[in-house]
Coordinates of C-alpha atoms in Angstrom, one line a residue:
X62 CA 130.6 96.8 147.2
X63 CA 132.0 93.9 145.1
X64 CA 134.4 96.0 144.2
X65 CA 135.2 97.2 147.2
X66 CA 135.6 94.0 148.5
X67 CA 138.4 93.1 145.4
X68 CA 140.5 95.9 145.6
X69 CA 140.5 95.5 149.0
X70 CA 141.9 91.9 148.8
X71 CA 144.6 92.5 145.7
X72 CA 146.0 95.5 148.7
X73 CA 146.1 92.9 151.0
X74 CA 148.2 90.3 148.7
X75 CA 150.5 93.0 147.5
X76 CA 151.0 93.6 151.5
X77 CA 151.3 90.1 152.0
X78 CA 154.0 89.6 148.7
X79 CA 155.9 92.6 150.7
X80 CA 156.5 91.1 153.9
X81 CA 157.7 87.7 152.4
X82 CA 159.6 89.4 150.8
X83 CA 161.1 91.8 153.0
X84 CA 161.9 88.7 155.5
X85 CA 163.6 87.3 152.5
X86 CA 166.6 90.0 151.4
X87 CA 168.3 88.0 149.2
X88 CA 169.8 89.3 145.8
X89 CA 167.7 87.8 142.5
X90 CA 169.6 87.8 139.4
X91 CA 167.2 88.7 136.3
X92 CA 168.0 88.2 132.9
X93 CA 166.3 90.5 130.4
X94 CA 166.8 90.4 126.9
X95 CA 169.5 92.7 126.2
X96 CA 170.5 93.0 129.8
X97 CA 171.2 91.4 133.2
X98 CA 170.5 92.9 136.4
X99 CA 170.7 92.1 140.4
X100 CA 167.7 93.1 142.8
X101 CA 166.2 92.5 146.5
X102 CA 163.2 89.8 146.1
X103 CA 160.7 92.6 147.9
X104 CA 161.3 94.8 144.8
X105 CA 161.0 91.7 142.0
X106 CA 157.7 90.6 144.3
X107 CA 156.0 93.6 144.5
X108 CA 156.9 94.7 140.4
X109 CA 155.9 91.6 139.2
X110 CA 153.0 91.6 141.6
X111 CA 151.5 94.7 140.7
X112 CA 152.5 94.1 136.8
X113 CA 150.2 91.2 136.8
X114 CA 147.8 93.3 138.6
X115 CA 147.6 95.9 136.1
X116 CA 147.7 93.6 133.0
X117 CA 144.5 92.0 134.4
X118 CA 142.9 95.5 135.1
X119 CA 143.3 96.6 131.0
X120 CA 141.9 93.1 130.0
X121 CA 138.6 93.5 132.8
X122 CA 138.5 97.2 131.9
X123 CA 138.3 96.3 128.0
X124 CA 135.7 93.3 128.8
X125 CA 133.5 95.2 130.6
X126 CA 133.4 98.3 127.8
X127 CA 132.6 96.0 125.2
X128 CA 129.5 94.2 127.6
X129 CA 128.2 97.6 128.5
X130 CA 128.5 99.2 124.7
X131 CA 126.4 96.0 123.9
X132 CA 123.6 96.4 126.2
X133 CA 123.3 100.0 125.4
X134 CA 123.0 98.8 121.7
X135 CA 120.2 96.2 122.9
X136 CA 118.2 98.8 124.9
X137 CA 118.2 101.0 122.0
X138 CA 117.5 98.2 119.8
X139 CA 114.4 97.2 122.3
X140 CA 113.3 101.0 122.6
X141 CA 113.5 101.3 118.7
X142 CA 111.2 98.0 118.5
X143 CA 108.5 99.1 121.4
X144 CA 108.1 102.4 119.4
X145 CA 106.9 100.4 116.4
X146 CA 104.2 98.3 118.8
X147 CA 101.1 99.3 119.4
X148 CA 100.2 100.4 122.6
X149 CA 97.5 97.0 122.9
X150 CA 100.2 95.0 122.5
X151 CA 102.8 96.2 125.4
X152 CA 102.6 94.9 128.5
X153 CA 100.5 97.0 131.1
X154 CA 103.9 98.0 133.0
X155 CA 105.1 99.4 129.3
X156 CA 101.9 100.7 128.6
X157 CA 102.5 102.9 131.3
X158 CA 106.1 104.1 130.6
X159 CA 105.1 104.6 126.9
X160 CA 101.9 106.7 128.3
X161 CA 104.1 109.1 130.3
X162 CA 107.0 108.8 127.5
X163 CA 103.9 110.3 125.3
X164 CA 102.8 112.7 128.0
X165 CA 106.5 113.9 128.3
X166 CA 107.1 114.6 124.8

């Protein structure tokens, strides 16, 4: 739903960078390294707009891969270490799980 509610939102500013824009049809000279070039403000909005957009999607996208390879690597770790307990020593909610894990297998 969070998620939802973000994408959601970044629609509505690219919308929102489009119609100042297209109200505001003036040429915009940009200089690029090598070149030069002459465009409608909409189009430089919306580019730039949805650049920055994407740019922050790879960095979220590589942030959130690394947290959830992480926590895989705890739960693992954590499974690994309640293997080696005795069943007296788990809590009675683990005692549980690693009865029916032992049932299962």
């Amino acid at each position: 739903m969070k998620s939802f509610i973000a994408t959601v939102l970044v629609a509505l500013f690219f919308v929102l960078a489009l119609l100042f824009g297209a109200r505001n049809e003036q040429l915009v000279t940009i200089s690029y390294f090598v070149a030069q070039g002459e465009y409608r403000l909409p189009v430089v909005l919306g580019v730039v707009f949805l650049a920055g957009f994407l740019v922050s999607w790879l960095f979220a996208i590589y942030h959130i891969t690394k947290v959830r390879l992480q926590l895989r690597k705890a739960n693992k770790k954590i499974e690994q270490l309640e293997a080696k307990l005795p069943v007296e020593a788990l809590t009675p909610s683990s005692q549980i799980e690693h009865q029916a894990k032992e049932v299962n297998a």
